[in-house]
PDB file of C-alpha atoms in Angstrom:
ATOM      1  CA  MET A 676       6.321  29.792 -15.073  1.00 41.00           C
ATOM      2  CA  THR A 677       5.048  28.875 -11.604  1.00 42.00           C
ATOM      3  CA  ARG A 678       4.686  25.111 -11.121  1.00 43.00           C
ATOM      4  CA  ILE A 679       1.294  23.999  -9.839  1.00 46.00           C
ATOM      5  CA  ARG A 680       1.775  21.579  -7.072  1.00 47.00           C
ATOM      6  CA  SER A 681      -0.924  19.150  -5.937  1.00 60.00           C
ATOM      7  CA  PRO A 682      -2.282  19.057  -2.375  1.00 73.00           C
ATOM      8  CA  ASN A 683      -0.896  16.331  -0.053  1.00 85.00           C
ATOM      9  CA  TYR A 684      -1.850  12.681  -0.771  1.00 92.00           C
ATOM     10  CA  PRO A 685      -0.094   9.324  -0.073  1.00 95.00           C
ATOM     11  CA  GLN A 686       2.139   8.753  -3.005  1.00 94.00           C
ATOM     12  CA  ILE A 687       2.138   4.940  -2.618  1.00 96.00           C
ATOM     13  CA  GLU A 688      -0.653   2.438  -2.240  1.00 96.00           C
ATOM     14  CA  LEU A 689      -1.678   1.031   1.174  1.00 96.00           C
ATOM     15  CA  SER A 690      -0.289  -2.455   0.381  1.00 96.00           C
ATOM     16  CA  GLU A 691       3.169  -1.017  -0.192  1.00 96.00           C
ATOM     17  CA  ALA A 692       2.942   1.057   2.967  1.00 97.00           C
ATOM     18  CA  ILE A 693       2.178  -2.178   4.934  1.00 97.00           C
ATOM     19  CA  ALA A 694       5.143  -3.916   3.482  1.00 97.00           C
ATOM     20  CA  LEU A 695       7.351  -0.907   4.412  1.00 97.00           C
ATOM     21  CA  VAL A 696       6.070  -0.612   8.018  1.00 97.00           C
ATOM     22  CA  ALA A 697       6.726  -4.330   8.295  1.00 97.00           C
ATOM     23  CA  GLN A 698      10.371  -3.693   7.552  1.00 96.00           C
ATOM     24  CA  ILE A 699      10.479  -0.935  10.212  1.00 97.00           C
ATOM     25  CA  HIS A 700       8.893  -3.216  12.824  1.00 97.00           C
ATOM     26  CA  LYS A 701      11.239  -6.068  12.107  1.00 96.00           C
ATOM     27  CA  LYS A 702      14.233  -3.972  12.995  1.00 96.00           C
ATOM     28  CA  GLU A 703      12.898  -1.355  15.444  1.00 96.00           C
ATOM     29  CA  GLY A 704       9.770  -3.069  17.070  1.00 97.00           C
ATOM     30  CA  THR A 705       7.640  -0.292  18.409  1.00 96.00           C
ATOM     31  CA  ASN A 706      10.450   1.924  19.666  1.00 97.00           C
ATOM     32  CA  TYR A 707      10.444   5.580  18.688  1.00 97.00           C
ATOM     33  CA  ALA A 708      13.159   6.485  16.163  1.00 97.00           C
ATOM     34  CA  THR A 709      14.397   9.548  14.300  1.00 97.00           C
ATOM     35  CA  ARG A 710      13.383  10.216  10.715  1.00 96.00           C
ATOM     36  CA  GLU A 711      17.018   9.455   9.867  1.00 96.00           C
ATOM     37  CA  VAL A 712      16.790   5.986  11.368  1.00 97.00           C
ATOM     38  CA  ILE A 713      13.492   5.244   9.742  1.00 97.00           C
ATOM     39  CA  ALA A 714      14.906   6.327   6.341  1.00 97.00           C
ATOM     40  CA  GLU A 715      17.771   3.855   6.893  1.00 96.00           C
ATOM     41  CA  LEU A 716      15.423   1.008   7.839  1.00 96.00           C
ATOM     42  CA  LEU A 717      13.688   1.629   4.464  1.00 96.00           C
ATOM     43  CA  GLY A 718      16.912   1.343   2.556  1.00 94.00           C
ATOM     44  CA  TYR A 719      17.912   4.960   2.115  1.00 95.00           C
ATOM     45  CA  SER A 720      21.281   6.433   3.127  1.00 92.00           C
ATOM     46  CA  SER A 721      19.680   9.700   4.343  1.00 92.00           C
ATOM     47  CA  VAL A 722      16.463  11.729   4.591  1.00 94.00           C
ATOM     48  CA  ASN A 723      15.693  12.860   1.163  1.00 94.00           C
ATOM     49  CA  GLY A 724      12.870  13.394  -1.211  1.00 92.00           C
ATOM     50  CA  ALA A 725      12.340   9.727  -1.936  1.00 94.00           C
ATOM     51  CA  SER A 726      12.493   8.580   1.650  1.00 95.00           C
ATOM     52  CA  GLU A 727      10.337  11.466   2.746  1.00 95.00           C
ATOM     53  CA  LYS A 728       7.677  10.418   0.224  1.00 95.00           C
ATOM     54  CA  LYS A 729       7.519   6.866   1.664  1.00 96.00           C
ATOM     55  CA  ILE A 730       7.622   8.105   5.268  1.00 97.00           C
ATOM     56  CA  SER A 731       4.875  10.591   4.749  1.00 96.00           C
ATOM     57  CA  ALA A 732       2.759   8.083   3.012  1.00 97.00           C
ATOM     58  CA  ILE A 733       3.141   5.449   5.755  1.00 97.00           C
ATOM     59  CA  THR A 734       2.230   8.124   8.342  1.00 97.00           C
ATOM     60  CA  ALA A 735      -0.781   9.287   6.343  1.00 97.00           C
ATOM     61  CA  TYR A 736      -2.271   5.732   6.413  1.00 97.00           C
ATOM     62  CA  GLY A 737      -1.897   5.830  10.261  1.00 97.00           C
ATOM     63  CA  LEU A 738       0.821   3.159  10.276  1.00 98.00           C
ATOM     64  CA  LEU A 739       3.374   5.389  12.037  1.00 98.00           C
ATOM     65  CA  ASP A 740       2.851   7.516  15.163  1.00 97.00           C
ATOM     66  CA  ARG A 741       4.861  10.672  15.911  1.00 95.00           C
ATOM     67  CA  ASN A 742       5.738  12.040  19.303  1.00 95.00           C
ATOM     68  CA  SER A 743       6.444  15.713  20.331  1.00 93.00           C
ATOM     69  CA  GLU A 744      10.163  15.347  19.318  1.00 93.00           C
ATOM     70  CA  ARG A 745       9.029  14.313  15.854  1.00 93.00           C
ATOM     71  CA  GLU A 746      10.292  10.752  16.259  1.00 97.00           C
ATOM     72  CA  LEU A 747       8.340   7.999  14.737  1.00 98.00           C
ATOM     73  CA  ARG A 748       7.278   4.478  15.665  1.00 97.00           C
ATOM     74  CA  VAL A 749       5.065   1.589  14.353  1.00 98.00           C
ATOM     75  CA  SER A 750       1.491   2.488  15.331  1.00 98.00           C
ATOM     76  CA  GLU A 751      -1.107   0.445  17.094  1.00 97.00           C
ATOM     77  CA  VAL A 752      -3.059   0.331  13.853  1.00 97.00           C
ATOM     78  CA  ALA A 753      -0.095  -1.165  12.021  1.00 97.00           C
ATOM     79  CA  MET A 754       0.319  -3.768  14.798  1.00 98.00           C
ATOM     80  CA  ARG A 755      -3.333  -4.842  14.406  1.00 97.00           C
ATOM     81  CA  ILE A 756      -2.579  -5.436  10.751  1.00 96.00           C
ATOM     82  CA  LEU A 757       0.802  -7.169  11.122  1.00 96.00           C
ATOM     83  CA  HIS A 758       0.009  -9.192  14.278  1.00 96.00           C
ATOM     84  CA  PRO A 759      -3.796  -9.275  14.685  1.00 95.00           C
ATOM     85  CA  GLU A 760      -5.450 -11.194  17.432  1.00 95.00           C
ATOM     86  CA  SER A 761      -8.383 -12.100  15.120  1.00 93.00           C
ATOM     87  CA  GLU A 762      -9.410 -11.731  11.506  1.00 92.00           C
ATOM     88  CA  ARG A 763     -11.999  -9.179  12.477  1.00 93.00           C
ATOM     89  CA  GLU A 764      -9.431  -7.060  14.229  1.00 95.00           C
ATOM     90  CA  LYS A 765      -7.116  -7.253  11.136  1.00 94.00           C
ATOM     91  CA  SER A 766     -10.013  -6.267   8.827  1.00 94.00           C
ATOM     92  CA  GLN A 767     -11.116  -3.329  10.950  1.00 95.00           C
ATOM     93  CA  ALA A 768      -7.471  -2.131  11.022  1.00 96.00           C
ATOM     94  CA  LEU A 769      -7.100  -2.287   7.224  1.00 96.00           C
ATOM     95  CA  THR A 770     -10.320  -0.344   6.727  1.00 95.00           C
ATOM     96  CA  GLU A 771      -9.106   2.209   9.219  1.00 96.00           C
ATOM     97  CA  ALA A 772      -5.813   2.568   7.383  1.00 97.00           C
ATOM     98  CA  ALA A 773      -7.346   2.838   4.056  1.00 96.00           C
ATOM     99  CA  THR A 774      -9.596   5.678   5.115  1.00 95.00           C
ATOM    100  CA  SER A 775      -6.989   7.564   7.242  1.00 96.00           C
ATOM    101  CA  PRO A 776      -5.443   9.837   4.589  1.00 96.00           C
ATOM    102  CA  ASN A 777      -7.300  13.223   4.649  1.00 95.00           C
ATOM    103  CA  LEU A 778      -7.980  13.259   0.941  1.00 95.00           C
ATOM    104  CA  PHE A 779      -9.406   9.828   0.916  1.00 96.00           C
ATOM    105  CA  ARG A 780     -11.638  10.501   3.873  1.00 95.00           C
ATOM    106  CA  GLU A 781     -12.917  13.693   2.020  1.00 95.00           C
ATOM    107  CA  ILE A 782     -13.671  11.585  -1.071  1.00 96.00           C
ATOM    108  CA  ASN A 783     -15.588   8.964   0.971  1.00 95.00           C
ATOM    109  CA  GLU A 784     -17.569  11.620   2.693  1.00 95.00           C
ATOM    110  CA  LYS A 785     -18.607  13.289  -0.528  1.00 96.00           C
ATOM    111  CA  TRP A 786     -19.596   9.949  -2.057  1.00 96.00           C
ATOM    112  CA  PRO A 787     -20.725   7.913   1.017  1.00 92.00           C
ATOM    113  CA  ASP A 788     -22.940   5.344  -0.819  1.00 90.00           C
ATOM    114  CA  THR A 789     -21.357   4.674  -4.216  1.00 90.00           C
ATOM    115  CA  PRO A 790     -17.767   5.391  -5.314  1.00 89.00           C
ATOM    116  CA  PRO A 791     -17.546   7.974  -7.965  1.00 93.00           C
ATOM    117  CA  SER A 792     -16.570   7.250 -11.574  1.00 95.00           C
ATOM    118  CA  ASP A 793     -12.970   8.039 -12.595  1.00 95.00           C
ATOM    119  CA  ALA A 794     -14.132  10.961 -14.612  1.00 96.00           C
ATOM    120  CA  SER A 795     -16.057  12.419 -11.614  1.00 96.00           C
ATOM    121  CA  LEU A 796     -13.087  11.888  -9.262  1.00 96.00           C
ATOM    122  CA  ARG A 797     -10.622  13.441 -11.793  1.00 96.00           C
ATOM    123  CA  SER A 798     -12.845  16.503 -12.069  1.00 96.00           C
ATOM    124  CA  TYR A 799     -13.157  16.748  -8.342  1.00 96.00           C
ATOM    125  CA  LEU A 800      -9.377  16.606  -7.777  1.00 95.00           C
ATOM    126  CA  ILE A 801      -8.671  19.132 -10.461  1.00 94.00           C
ATOM    127  CA  ARG A 802     -11.251  21.622  -9.051  1.00 94.00           C
ATOM    128  CA  ASN A 803      -9.565  21.170  -5.606  1.00 92.00           C
ATOM    129  CA  GLY A 804      -6.139  22.113  -6.714  1.00 92.00           C
ATOM    130  CA  PHE A 805      -4.558  18.909  -8.103  1.00 93.00           C
ATOM    131  CA  ASN A 806      -2.203  19.189 -11.005  1.00 90.00           C
ATOM    132  CA  GLN A 807      -3.753  17.527 -14.078  1.00 90.00           C
ATOM    133  CA  ASN A 808      -0.515  15.482 -14.525  1.00 90.00           C
ATOM    134  CA  SER A 809      -0.998  13.862 -11.112  1.00 91.00           C
ATOM    135  CA  VAL A 810      -4.653  13.045 -11.022  1.00 94.00           C
ATOM    136  CA  ASP A 811      -4.407   9.705 -12.655  1.00 95.00           C
ATOM    137  CA  GLN A 812      -1.854   8.616 -10.064  1.00 95.00           C
ATOM    138  CA  VAL A 813      -4.024   9.867  -7.227  1.00 95.00           C
ATOM    139  CA  VAL A 814      -7.064   7.995  -8.613  1.00 96.00           C
ATOM    140  CA  SER A 815      -5.079   4.755  -9.098  1.00 96.00           C
ATOM    141  CA  ILE A 816      -3.663   4.950  -5.490  1.00 96.00           C
ATOM    142  CA  TYR A 817      -7.091   5.717  -4.024  1.00 96.00           C
ATOM    143  CA  ARG A 818      -8.752   2.840  -5.949  1.00 95.00           C
ATOM    144  CA  ALA A 819      -6.146   0.261  -4.921  1.00 94.00           C
ATOM    145  CA  SER A 820      -6.086   1.349  -1.206  1.00 95.00           C
ATOM    146  CA  SER A 821      -9.835   1.500  -0.944  1.00 93.00           C
ATOM    147  CA  ALA A 822     -10.137  -1.874  -2.592  1.00 92.00           C
ATOM    148  CA  LEU A 823      -7.852  -3.378   0.004  1.00 92.00           C
ATOM    149  CA  GLY A 824      -9.723  -1.904   2.859  1.00 88.00           C
ATOM    150  CA  ASN A 825     -13.152  -2.649   1.590  1.00 84.00           C
ATOM    151  CA  SER A 826     -12.308  -6.213   0.498  1.00 73.00           C
ATOM    152  CA  ALA A 827     -10.895  -6.918   3.990  1.00 58.00           C
ATOM    153  CA  ASN A 828     -13.975  -5.408   5.660  1.00 61.00           C
ATOM    154  CA  ARG A 829     -16.502  -7.341   3.617  1.00 58.00           C
ATOM    155  CA  GLY A 830     -14.476 -10.570   3.376  1.00 55.00           C
ATOM    156  CA  ASP A 831     -14.598 -10.368  -0.445  1.00 47.00           C
ATOM    157  CA  ASN A 832     -12.735 -12.754  -2.742  1.00 41.00           C
ATOM    158  CA  PRO A 833      -9.173 -11.332  -3.100  1.00 37.00           C
ATOM    159  CA  ASP A 834      -9.403 -12.059  -6.867  1.00 37.00           C
ATOM    160  CA  GLU A 835     -11.691  -9.034  -7.109  1.00 39.00           C
ATOM    161  CA  LEU A 836      -9.037  -6.573  -5.788  1.00 37.00           C
ATOM    162  CA  ASP A 837      -7.722  -3.902  -8.060  1.00 39.00           C
ATOM    163  CA  SER A 838      -4.977  -5.221 -10.351  1.00 37.00           C
ATOM    164  CA  ASN A 839      -2.371  -2.950  -8.706  1.00 40.00           C
ATOM    165  CA  ALA A 840      -3.221  -3.932  -5.146  1.00 40.00           C
ATOM    166  CA  ILE A 841      -0.861  -6.477  -3.390  1.00 41.00           C
ATOM    167  CA  ASP A 842      -2.480  -7.716  -0.106  1.00 43.00           C
ATOM    168  CA  THR A 843       0.055  -7.849   2.695  1.00 42.00           C
ATOM    169  CA  GLU A 844      -2.146  -9.132   5.382  1.00 40.00           C
ATOM    170  CA  GLU A 845      -0.929 -12.025   7.526  1.00 42.00           C
ATOM    171  CA  ASP A 846      -3.649 -14.448   6.414  1.00 41.00           C
ATOM    172  CA  LYS A 847      -3.915 -18.134   6.444  1.00 35.00           C
ATOM    173  CA  GLU A 848      -5.887 -17.964   3.248  1.00 39.00           C
ATOM    174  CA  SER A 849      -4.311 -17.481  -0.196  1.00 37.00           C
ATOM    175  CA  VAL A 850      -4.247 -13.851  -1.465  1.00 38.00           C
ATOM    176  CA  ARG A 851      -4.509 -13.625  -5.215  1.00 39.00           C
ATOM    177  CA  VAL A 852      -2.926 -10.617  -6.820  1.00 39.00           C
ATOM    178  CA  PRO A 853      -3.507  -9.960 -10.533  1.00 40.00           C
ATOM    179  CA  THR A 854      -0.343  -9.296 -12.458  1.00 40.00           C
ATOM    180  CA  ALA A 855       0.444  -8.513 -16.003  1.00 38.00           C
ATOM    181  CA  PRO A 856      -0.742 -10.659 -19.039  1.00 40.00           C
ATOM    182  CA  ALA A 857       1.730 -12.089 -21.377  1.00 41.00           C
ATOM    183  CA  GLN A 858      -0.535 -12.374 -24.383  1.00 39.00           C
ATOM    184  CA  SER A 859       0.439  -9.150 -26.140  1.00 39.00           C
ATOM    185  CA  PRO A 860       2.650  -5.970 -25.517  1.00 40.00           C
ATOM    186  CA  THR A 861      -0.576  -3.849 -25.156  1.00 39.00           C
ATOM    187  CA  GLN A 862      -2.221  -6.163 -22.632  1.00 39.00           C
ATOM    188  CA  ARG A 863      -1.277  -6.655 -18.996  1.00 43.00           C
ATOM    189  CA  PRO A 864      -0.739 -10.187 -17.574  1.00 39.00           C
ATOM    190  CA  THR A 865      -3.602 -11.683 -15.587  1.00 40.00           C
ATOM    191  CA  LYS A 866      -1.804 -14.521 -13.989  1.00 45.00           C
ATOM    192  CA  PRO A 867      -2.185 -14.132 -10.293  1.00 53.00           C
ATOM    193  CA  ILE A 868       0.494 -14.102  -7.612  1.00 62.00           C
ATOM    194  CA  VAL A 869      -0.774 -16.380  -4.838  1.00 58.00           C
ATOM    195  CA  PHE A 870       0.743 -15.265  -1.546  1.00 55.00           C
ATOM    196  CA  ASP A 871      -0.403 -16.712   1.811  1.00 52.00           C
ATOM    197  CA  MET A 872       2.323 -15.069   4.025  1.00 56.00           C
ATOM    198  CA  GLU A 873       4.387 -18.300   3.884  1.00 60.00           C
ATOM    199  CA  THR A 874       4.658 -19.122   0.249  1.00 65.00           C
ATOM    200  CA  ILE A 875       4.448 -17.496  -3.259  1.00 72.00           C
ATOM    201  CA  SER A 876       3.121 -19.702  -5.906  1.00 65.00           C
ATOM    202  CA  GLY A 877       1.724 -19.693  -9.500  1.00 65.00           C
ATOM    203  CA  THR A 878       2.203 -20.388 -13.071  1.00 64.00           C
ATOM    204  CA  TYR A 879       3.689 -17.471 -15.093  1.00 70.00           C
ATOM    205  CA  SER A 880       5.012 -16.924 -18.573  1.00 71.00           C
ATOM    206  CA  PHE A 881       6.179 -13.592 -20.192  1.00 70.00           C
ATOM    207  CA  ASP A 882       6.994 -12.612 -23.725  1.00 71.00           C
ATOM    208  CA  ASN A 883       8.495  -9.218 -23.130  1.00 75.00           C
ATOM    209  CA  SER A 884      10.861  -7.543 -20.720  1.00 75.00           C
ATOM    210  CA  ASP A 885       8.354  -4.860 -19.465  1.00 71.00           C
ATOM    211  CA  ASP A 886       5.882  -7.411 -18.168  1.00 74.00           C
ATOM    212  CA  LEU A 887       8.665  -9.322 -16.490  1.00 78.00           C
ATOM    213  CA  ALA A 888      10.002  -6.160 -14.911  1.00 75.00           C
ATOM    214  CA  ASP A 889       6.538  -5.339 -13.506  1.00 75.00           C
ATOM    215  CA  PHE A 890       6.239  -8.895 -12.135  1.00 76.00           C
ATOM    216  CA  ILE A 891       9.636  -8.579 -10.429  1.00 81.00           C
ATOM    217  CA  HIS A 892       8.610  -5.262  -9.019  1.00 74.00           C
ATOM    218  CA  LYS A 893       5.478  -6.822  -7.368  1.00 74.00           C
ATOM    219  CA  LEU A 894       7.522  -9.724  -5.963  1.00 77.00           C
ATOM    220  CA  ALA A 895       9.944  -7.182  -4.470  1.00 74.00           C
ATOM    221  CA  LYS A 896       6.997  -5.661  -2.541  1.00 72.00           C
ATOM    222  CA  ILE A 897       6.132  -9.016  -0.983  1.00 72.00           C
ATOM    223  CA  MET A 898       9.639 -10.118  -0.198  1.00 72.00           C
ATOM    224  CA  PRO A 899       9.973  -8.390   3.169  1.00 68.00           C
ATOM    225  CA  LEU A 900       6.864 -10.263   4.441  1.00 68.00           C
ATOM    226  CA  LEU A 901       8.111 -13.704   3.646  1.00 69.00           C
ATOM    227  CA  PRO A 902       9.398 -15.669   6.616  1.00 67.00           C
ATOM    228  CA  LYS A 903      13.205 -16.402   6.876  1.00 68.00           C
ATOM    229  CA  LYS A 904      14.370 -19.873   5.958  1.00 69.00           C
ATOM    230  CA  PRO A 905      14.716 -21.950   9.100  1.00 64.00           C
ATOM    231  CA  SER A 906      18.255 -22.799  10.204  1.00 59.00           C
ATOM    232  CA  GLN A 907      19.138 -26.409   9.989  1.00 58.00           C
ATOM    233  CA  SER A 908      19.821 -28.008  13.429  1.00 54.00           C
ATOM    234  CA  THR A 909      22.582 -30.544  13.797  1.00 49.00           C
TER     235      THR A 909
END
């Protein structure tokens, strides 16, 4: 039986893409590098399916530029997010990144005034060639990435972001990211991770390993953005 493959879409959220491009910029600056080098900077030993998924997604959000030799570098859009001259510049860049993927732009053009319901969005994706097994993931990634871009553009309270979105902006203000609830195995924790680009803080408790693993996964996304511990001078 022939496998139905979904059209192209970024397979990670914008927040994760920003954290990954920050890793690249830390080691390579804005120099062009081969895909093999970029894959290494992302923690992979070679260019493979997993690294290609991440590189393609970062590029889809406009955070990597490509030259005629197919080399990649951190884009101007990414630099405006990682090292903005003003909050306005950063907000505009986040919105630009969130709307850069072709699929997300098509969705926004189809529903320019009010975002579609999940049911409408799933129906639209399936009718446009997406595998039914992948539509929930597409909807989740679209929602989280759009929430990050829209919240930054409007200056909304970060508490209103999608529960899967981790804000990686270099803000002075605290960014609150909902995590998983510890009340019961069927309910996700709601304790927020408070991240202000300098510290991570909050009060957390867990009563099962799945919620703890999810919490650790979210912290791992933030880790590359934390500053290094200053060296002690004698």
